[in-house]
Amino acid sequence: MKPSSFQETIENQFDYICKRAMEDERKDYFKHLSRLSKNEVSFSDTGDYLVNQFSTVDKHSTDFQLFMSNGFSIRVESDLLSEALRNLSEKKRDIILLYYFMDMSDMEIAELLKLNRSTVYRHRTSGLAFIKKFMKEHEE
């Protein structure tokens, strides 16, 4: 049976309203995308500072050398520095590690190692001079 003209008119109006609603929704979506794109920045345009905030670096036990000094375990990442430290006497190495890696003062190191403060200072400065010389000689 053929629909009446009234029924056909209603169907056409409903069809028009649906198409209109879909078109309005499409326009709203593209406006939303446009607003978002105004605030977006290309990843390649971001600075290193911002990129570094979102990055992480995995640290593994093979990435550093481990030194034990008076009950402290101290990790050194630089292979060249590790080699230089291994060539120092044990006392100078302990003083260097405690001073530079554990942030201890000469007085605290002297109390810990039962030495005079001036002896600690002398060992530290001579050990540091040796490390600088060693690293300059073995630079690649």
Short mmCIF file of N, CA and C in Angstrom, two decimals:
data_model
loop_
_atom_site.label_atom_id
_atom_site.label_comp_id
_atom_site.label_asym_id
_atom_site.label_seq_id
_atom_site.Cartn_x
_atom_site.Cartn_y
_atom_site.Cartn_z
N MET A 1 0.83 -1.16 0.00
CA MET A 1 0.00 0.00 0.00
C MET A 1 0.88 1.23 0.00
N LYS A 2 0.50 2.25 -0.76
CA LYS A 2 1.26 3.47 -0.92
C LYS A 2 0.97 4.40 0.26
N PRO A 3 2.08 5.01 0.87
CA PRO A 3 1.82 5.90 2.00
C PRO A 3 1.10 7.16 1.55
N SER A 4 0.33 7.71 2.46
CA SER A 4 -0.41 8.94 2.16
C SER A 4 0.55 10.11 2.08
N SER A 5 0.10 11.18 1.50
CA SER A 5 0.97 12.36 1.36
C SER A 5 1.32 12.94 2.74
N PHE A 6 0.40 12.83 3.69
CA PHE A 6 0.69 13.33 5.04
C PHE A 6 1.82 12.50 5.65
N GLN A 7 1.72 11.20 5.53
CA GLN A 7 2.74 10.31 6.09
C GLN A 7 4.07 10.54 5.37
N GLU A 8 4.04 10.75 4.09
CA GLU A 8 5.26 11.01 3.34
C GLU A 8 5.89 12.33 3.77
N THR A 9 5.09 13.32 4.03
CA THR A 9 5.58 14.62 4.49
C THR A 9 6.26 14.47 5.85
N ILE A 10 5.65 13.73 6.75
CA ILE A 10 6.22 13.49 8.08
C ILE A 10 7.57 12.77 7.95
N GLU A 11 7.63 11.77 7.10
CA GLU A 11 8.88 11.03 6.90
C GLU A 11 9.97 11.94 6.33
N ASN A 12 9.59 12.77 5.37
CA ASN A 12 10.55 13.72 4.79
C ASN A 12 11.04 14.72 5.83
N GLN A 13 10.15 15.20 6.69
CA GLN A 13 10.55 16.14 7.75
C GLN A 13 11.50 15.46 8.74
N PHE A 14 11.16 14.22 9.10
CA PHE A 14 12.02 13.47 10.02
C PHE A 14 13.40 13.23 9.40
N ASP A 15 13.40 12.87 8.11
CA ASP A 15 14.66 12.66 7.39
C ASP A 15 15.49 13.94 7.37
N TYR A 16 14.85 15.07 7.13
CA TYR A 16 15.54 16.36 7.10
C TYR A 16 16.12 16.69 8.48
N ILE A 17 15.37 16.48 9.52
CA ILE A 17 15.82 16.78 10.89
C ILE A 17 17.02 15.89 11.25
N CYS A 18 16.96 14.62 10.86
CA CYS A 18 18.09 13.71 11.16
C CYS A 18 19.35 14.14 10.41
N LYS A 19 19.17 14.48 9.12
CA LYS A 19 20.33 14.92 8.33
C LYS A 19 20.89 16.22 8.90
N ARG A 20 20.03 17.12 9.30
CA ARG A 20 20.45 18.40 9.87
C ARG A 20 21.22 18.17 11.19
N ALA A 21 20.73 17.28 12.03
CA ALA A 21 21.39 16.97 13.31
C ALA A 21 22.78 16.37 13.06
N MET A 22 22.87 15.49 12.08
CA MET A 22 24.17 14.89 11.75
C MET A 22 25.15 15.95 11.23
N GLU A 23 24.65 16.85 10.40
CA GLU A 23 25.51 17.91 9.85
C GLU A 23 25.98 18.85 10.96
N ASP A 24 25.08 19.21 11.87
CA ASP A 24 25.46 20.08 13.01
C ASP A 24 26.49 19.39 13.90
N GLU A 25 26.31 18.10 14.11
CA GLU A 25 27.27 17.34 14.93
C GLU A 25 28.64 17.32 14.26
N ARG A 26 28.66 17.13 12.94
CA ARG A 26 29.90 17.13 12.19
C ARG A 26 30.60 18.48 12.31
N LYS A 27 29.84 19.58 12.17
CA LYS A 27 30.41 20.92 12.28
C LYS A 27 30.97 21.16 13.68
N ASP A 28 30.24 20.73 14.72
CA ASP A 28 30.72 20.88 16.10
C ASP A 28 32.01 20.10 16.32
N TYR A 29 32.08 18.91 15.75
CA TYR A 29 33.28 18.09 15.91
C TYR A 29 34.48 18.76 15.25
N PHE A 30 34.31 19.31 14.06
CA PHE A 30 35.42 19.99 13.39
C PHE A 30 35.82 21.28 14.11
N LYS A 31 34.87 21.98 14.72
CA LYS A 31 35.20 23.15 15.54
C LYS A 31 36.03 22.73 16.75
N HIS A 32 35.63 21.61 17.35
CA HIS A 32 36.37 21.09 18.51
C HIS A 32 37.80 20.72 18.11
N LEU A 33 37.96 20.05 16.97
CA LEU A 33 39.29 19.70 16.49
C LEU A 33 40.11 20.95 16.18
N SER A 34 39.48 21.96 15.64
CA SER A 34 40.17 23.21 15.34
C SER A 34 40.68 23.88 16.62
N ARG A 35 39.84 23.90 17.65
CA ARG A 35 40.26 24.48 18.94
C ARG A 35 41.43 23.70 19.53
N LEU A 36 41.38 22.38 19.43
CA LEU A 36 42.47 21.56 19.95
C LEU A 36 43.76 21.79 19.18
N SER A 37 43.66 21.92 17.87
CA SER A 37 44.87 22.08 17.05
C SER A 37 45.56 23.41 17.31
N LYS A 38 44.82 24.41 17.76
CA LYS A 38 45.44 25.70 18.09
C LYS A 38 46.36 25.58 19.30
N ASN A 39 46.07 24.66 20.19
CA ASN A 39 46.89 24.48 21.40
C ASN A 39 47.95 23.40 21.23
N GLU A 40 47.88 22.64 20.18
CA GLU A 40 48.85 21.56 19.98
C GLU A 40 50.16 22.11 19.45
N VAL A 41 51.24 21.44 19.85
CA VAL A 41 52.58 21.78 19.37
C VAL A 41 53.17 20.49 18.81
N SER A 42 53.79 20.59 17.68
CA SER A 42 54.42 19.43 17.08
C SER A 42 55.54 18.93 17.99
N PHE A 43 55.65 17.64 18.12
CA PHE A 43 56.66 17.07 18.99
C PHE A 43 58.07 17.48 18.56
N SER A 44 58.27 17.63 17.26
CA SER A 44 59.58 18.03 16.77
C SER A 44 59.89 19.49 17.08
N ASP A 45 58.85 20.29 17.38
CA ASP A 45 59.05 21.70 17.71
C ASP A 45 59.30 21.94 19.20
N THR A 46 59.12 20.92 20.02
CA THR A 46 59.34 21.10 21.45
C THR A 46 60.83 21.11 21.75
N GLY A 47 61.20 21.81 22.79
CA GLY A 47 62.61 21.90 23.17
C GLY A 47 63.09 20.65 23.90
N ASP A 48 64.39 20.52 24.00
CA ASP A 48 64.98 19.37 24.69
C ASP A 48 64.58 19.32 26.15
N TYR A 49 64.43 20.50 26.77
CA TYR A 49 64.06 20.53 28.18
C TYR A 49 62.72 19.85 28.40
N LEU A 50 61.73 20.17 27.55
CA LEU A 50 60.40 19.59 27.69
C LEU A 50 60.41 18.11 27.35
N VAL A 51 61.13 17.73 26.33
CA VAL A 51 61.21 16.32 25.94
C VAL A 51 61.85 15.50 27.06
N ASN A 52 62.88 16.05 27.69
CA ASN A 52 63.58 15.32 28.77
C ASN A 52 62.69 15.12 29.99
N GLN A 53 61.67 15.95 30.15
CA GLN A 53 60.76 15.75 31.28
C GLN A 53 59.92 14.49 31.11
N PHE A 54 59.73 14.07 29.87
CA PHE A 54 58.90 12.91 29.61
C PHE A 54 59.70 11.65 29.33
N SER A 55 61.01 11.75 29.38
CA SER A 55 61.83 10.58 29.09
C SER A 55 62.42 10.02 30.39
N THR A 56 62.75 8.77 30.33
CA THR A 56 63.41 8.13 31.46
C THR A 56 64.62 7.37 30.93
N VAL A 57 65.56 7.18 31.80
CA VAL A 57 66.76 6.43 31.45
C VAL A 57 66.84 5.25 32.40
N ASP A 58 66.90 4.08 31.82
CA ASP A 58 67.03 2.88 32.64
C ASP A 58 68.47 2.75 33.12
N LYS A 59 68.62 2.46 34.39
CA LYS A 59 69.94 2.24 34.96
C LYS A 59 70.04 0.76 35.34
N HIS A 60 71.06 0.12 34.83
CA HIS A 60 71.27 -1.29 35.11
C HIS A 60 72.59 -1.46 35.86
N SER A 61 72.72 -2.56 36.52
CA SER A 61 73.92 -2.79 37.32
C SER A 61 75.17 -2.86 36.45
N THR A 62 75.02 -3.10 35.17
CA THR A 62 76.18 -3.15 34.28
C THR A 62 76.60 -1.77 33.81
N ASP A 63 75.80 -0.74 34.12
CA ASP A 63 76.09 0.62 33.67
C ASP A 63 77.06 1.35 34.58
N PHE A 64 77.41 0.79 35.72
CA PHE A 64 78.29 1.49 36.65
C PHE A 64 79.22 0.51 37.36
N GLN A 65 80.25 1.08 37.94
CA GLN A 65 81.20 0.30 38.74
C GLN A 65 80.85 0.52 40.21
N LEU A 66 80.94 -0.50 41.00
CA LEU A 66 80.59 -0.42 42.41
C LEU A 66 81.85 -0.43 43.26
N PHE A 67 81.96 0.56 44.15
CA PHE A 67 83.08 0.65 45.08
C PHE A 67 82.52 0.57 46.49
N MET A 68 83.20 -0.16 47.34
CA MET A 68 82.83 -0.24 48.76
C MET A 68 83.82 0.57 49.56
N SER A 69 83.29 1.45 50.40
CA SER A 69 84.16 2.28 51.22
C SER A 69 83.53 2.44 52.60
N ASN A 70 84.12 1.81 53.58
CA ASN A 70 83.68 1.90 54.98
C ASN A 70 82.19 1.63 55.15
N GLY A 71 81.72 0.59 54.52
CA GLY A 71 80.32 0.21 54.66
C GLY A 71 79.39 0.91 53.68
N PHE A 72 79.88 1.87 52.93
CA PHE A 72 79.07 2.55 51.92
C PHE A 72 79.33 1.89 50.57
N SER A 73 78.26 1.67 49.82
CA SER A 73 78.46 1.18 48.46
C SER A 73 78.23 2.38 47.53
N ILE A 74 79.23 2.67 46.71
CA ILE A 74 79.23 3.87 45.88
C ILE A 74 79.30 3.45 44.42
N ARG A 75 78.37 3.99 43.63
CA ARG A 75 78.31 3.65 42.20
C ARG A 75 78.96 4.76 41.38
N VAL A 76 79.82 4.36 40.45
CA VAL A 76 80.49 5.31 39.56
C VAL A 76 80.15 4.90 38.13
N GLU A 77 79.57 5.83 37.36
CA GLU A 77 79.13 5.50 36.00
C GLU A 77 80.25 5.58 34.98
N SER A 78 81.18 6.49 35.15
CA SER A 78 82.24 6.68 34.16
C SER A 78 83.29 5.58 34.26
N ASP A 79 83.52 4.90 33.15
CA ASP A 79 84.53 3.84 33.13
C ASP A 79 85.93 4.39 33.34
N LEU A 80 86.19 5.55 32.76
CA LEU A 80 87.51 6.16 32.88
C LEU A 80 87.78 6.59 34.33
N LEU A 81 86.79 7.19 34.95
CA LEU A 81 86.93 7.58 36.36
C LEU A 81 87.09 6.34 37.24
N SER A 82 86.35 5.29 36.94
CA SER A 82 86.47 4.04 37.71
C SER A 82 87.88 3.48 37.61
N GLU A 83 88.43 3.50 36.41
CA GLU A 83 89.79 3.00 36.21
C GLU A 83 90.79 3.85 36.98
N ALA A 84 90.61 5.16 36.96
CA ALA A 84 91.50 6.06 37.69
C ALA A 84 91.41 5.79 39.20
N LEU A 85 90.19 5.58 39.69
CA LEU A 85 90.02 5.30 41.12
C LEU A 85 90.68 3.97 41.50
N ARG A 86 90.61 3.00 40.62
CA ARG A 86 91.24 1.70 40.91
C ARG A 86 92.77 1.81 40.98
N ASN A 87 93.35 2.79 40.32
CA ASN A 87 94.80 2.98 40.34
C ASN A 87 95.28 3.78 41.54
N LEU A 88 94.37 4.29 42.35
CA LEU A 88 94.75 5.00 43.58
C LEU A 88 94.97 4.00 44.70
N SER A 89 95.69 4.45 45.72
CA SER A 89 95.82 3.61 46.92
C SER A 89 94.44 3.55 47.59
N GLU A 90 94.24 2.53 48.39
CA GLU A 90 92.93 2.33 49.01
C GLU A 90 92.53 3.52 49.89
N LYS A 91 93.48 4.07 50.63
CA LYS A 91 93.18 5.19 51.51
C LYS A 91 92.75 6.42 50.71
N LYS A 92 93.51 6.73 49.64
CA LYS A 92 93.16 7.90 48.80
C LYS A 92 91.82 7.67 48.10
N ARG A 93 91.59 6.45 47.64
CA ARG A 93 90.33 6.15 46.96
C ARG A 93 89.15 6.33 47.92
N ASP A 94 89.30 5.82 49.15
CA ASP A 94 88.23 5.97 50.13
C ASP A 94 87.95 7.45 50.43
N ILE A 95 88.99 8.22 50.57
CA ILE A 95 88.82 9.66 50.87
C ILE A 95 88.13 10.36 49.71
N ILE A 96 88.56 10.08 48.48
CA ILE A 96 87.94 10.70 47.30
C ILE A 96 86.46 10.30 47.22
N LEU A 97 86.17 9.02 47.38
CA LEU A 97 84.79 8.55 47.29
C LEU A 97 83.91 9.17 48.37
N LEU A 98 84.41 9.21 49.58
CA LEU A 98 83.61 9.77 50.68
C LEU A 98 83.40 11.27 50.50
N TYR A 99 84.40 11.97 50.01
CA TYR A 99 84.29 13.41 49.87
C TYR A 99 83.37 13.79 48.69
N TYR A 100 83.62 13.22 47.53
CA TYR A 100 82.91 13.66 46.33
C TYR A 100 81.59 12.92 46.08
N PHE A 101 81.47 11.68 46.55
CA PHE A 101 80.26 10.93 46.27
C PHE A 101 79.32 10.86 47.47
N MET A 102 79.86 10.95 48.67
CA MET A 102 79.02 10.90 49.86
C MET A 102 78.87 12.27 50.53
N ASP A 103 79.46 13.30 49.93
CA ASP A 103 79.36 14.68 50.40
C ASP A 103 79.78 14.84 51.87
N MET A 104 80.82 14.14 52.25
CA MET A 104 81.33 14.27 53.62
C MET A 104 82.44 15.31 53.63
N SER A 105 82.56 16.01 54.72
CA SER A 105 83.62 17.01 54.86
C SER A 105 84.91 16.31 55.27
N ASP A 106 86.03 17.07 55.17
CA ASP A 106 87.32 16.52 55.58
C ASP A 106 87.29 16.09 57.04
N MET A 107 86.61 16.88 57.86
CA MET A 107 86.54 16.58 59.30
C MET A 107 85.77 15.28 59.54
N GLU A 108 84.65 15.09 58.84
CA GLU A 108 83.86 13.87 59.00
C GLU A 108 84.65 12.65 58.52
N ILE A 109 85.37 12.80 57.43
CA ILE A 109 86.19 11.69 56.92
C ILE A 109 87.31 11.38 57.90
N ALA A 110 87.92 12.43 58.46
CA ALA A 110 89.00 12.23 59.42
C ALA A 110 88.51 11.45 60.64
N GLU A 111 87.33 11.79 61.13
CA GLU A 111 86.77 11.07 62.27
C GLU A 111 86.46 9.62 61.91
N LEU A 112 85.92 9.41 60.72
CA LEU A 112 85.55 8.06 60.28
C LEU A 112 86.78 7.17 60.09
N LEU A 113 87.83 7.72 59.47
CA LEU A 113 89.03 6.94 59.18
C LEU A 113 90.09 7.04 60.26
N LYS A 114 89.80 7.84 61.30
CA LYS A 114 90.73 8.04 62.42
C LYS A 114 92.06 8.59 61.92
N LEU A 115 91.98 9.70 61.18
CA LEU A 115 93.14 10.41 60.65
C LEU A 115 93.04 11.88 61.04
N ASN A 116 94.14 12.59 60.83
CA ASN A 116 94.09 14.05 61.01
C ASN A 116 93.38 14.67 59.81
N ARG A 117 92.74 15.80 60.04
CA ARG A 117 92.04 16.50 58.96
C ARG A 117 93.02 16.92 57.88
N SER A 118 94.20 17.36 58.27
CA SER A 118 95.19 17.80 57.28
C SER A 118 95.67 16.61 56.42
N THR A 119 95.74 15.43 57.01
CA THR A 119 96.12 14.24 56.25
C THR A 119 95.05 13.90 55.22
N VAL A 120 93.81 14.01 55.63
CA VAL A 120 92.69 13.77 54.71
C VAL A 120 92.75 14.76 53.56
N TYR A 121 92.99 16.03 53.88
CA TYR A 121 93.07 17.07 52.85
C TYR A 121 94.21 16.78 51.86
N ARG A 122 95.35 16.41 52.41
CA ARG A 122 96.52 16.14 51.57
C ARG A 122 96.28 14.94 50.66
N HIS A 123 95.71 13.87 51.20
CA HIS A 123 95.39 12.68 50.39
C HIS A 123 94.34 13.01 49.32
N ARG A 124 93.37 13.81 49.70
CA ARG A 124 92.30 14.16 48.75
C ARG A 124 92.84 14.98 47.59
N THR A 125 93.65 16.00 47.88
CA THR A 125 94.17 16.86 46.80
C THR A 125 95.16 16.10 45.91
N SER A 126 96.01 15.26 46.52
CA SER A 126 96.96 14.51 45.70
C SER A 126 96.23 13.43 44.89
N GLY A 127 95.22 12.82 45.46
CA GLY A 127 94.43 11.83 44.73
C GLY A 127 93.67 12.46 43.58
N LEU A 128 93.13 13.64 43.80
CA LEU A 128 92.41 14.35 42.74
C LEU A 128 93.37 14.74 41.62
N ALA A 129 94.56 15.19 41.97
CA ALA A 129 95.57 15.54 40.96
C ALA A 129 95.93 14.30 40.14
N PHE A 130 96.09 13.14 40.81
CA PHE A 130 96.39 11.91 40.08
C PHE A 130 95.26 11.55 39.12
N ILE A 131 94.01 11.68 39.57
CA ILE A 131 92.86 11.35 38.73
C ILE A 131 92.81 12.26 37.51
N LYS A 132 93.04 13.55 37.69
CA LYS A 132 93.04 14.48 36.56
C LYS A 132 94.13 14.11 35.55
N LYS A 133 95.32 13.81 36.06
CA LYS A 133 96.42 13.44 35.18
C LYS A 133 96.11 12.13 34.45
N PHE A 134 95.58 11.16 35.17
CA PHE A 134 95.24 9.86 34.59
C PHE A 134 94.19 10.02 33.49
N MET A 135 93.18 10.81 33.75
CA MET A 135 92.10 10.99 32.79
C MET A 135 92.57 11.75 31.55
N LYS A 136 93.48 12.71 31.72
CA LYS A 136 94.02 13.41 30.54
C LYS A 136 94.84 12.48 29.69
N GLU A 137 95.62 11.62 30.32
CA GLU A 137 96.46 10.68 29.57
C GLU A 137 95.65 9.63 28.84
N HIS A 138 94.51 9.23 29.41
CA HIS A 138 93.72 8.13 28.84
C HIS A 138 92.47 8.60 28.10
N GLU A 139 92.38 9.88 27.82
CA GLU A 139 91.23 10.39 27.06
C GLU A 139 91.24 9.79 25.67
N GLU A 140 90.06 9.55 25.17
CA GLU A 140 89.96 8.98 23.83
C GLU A 140 89.65 10.04 22.81
#
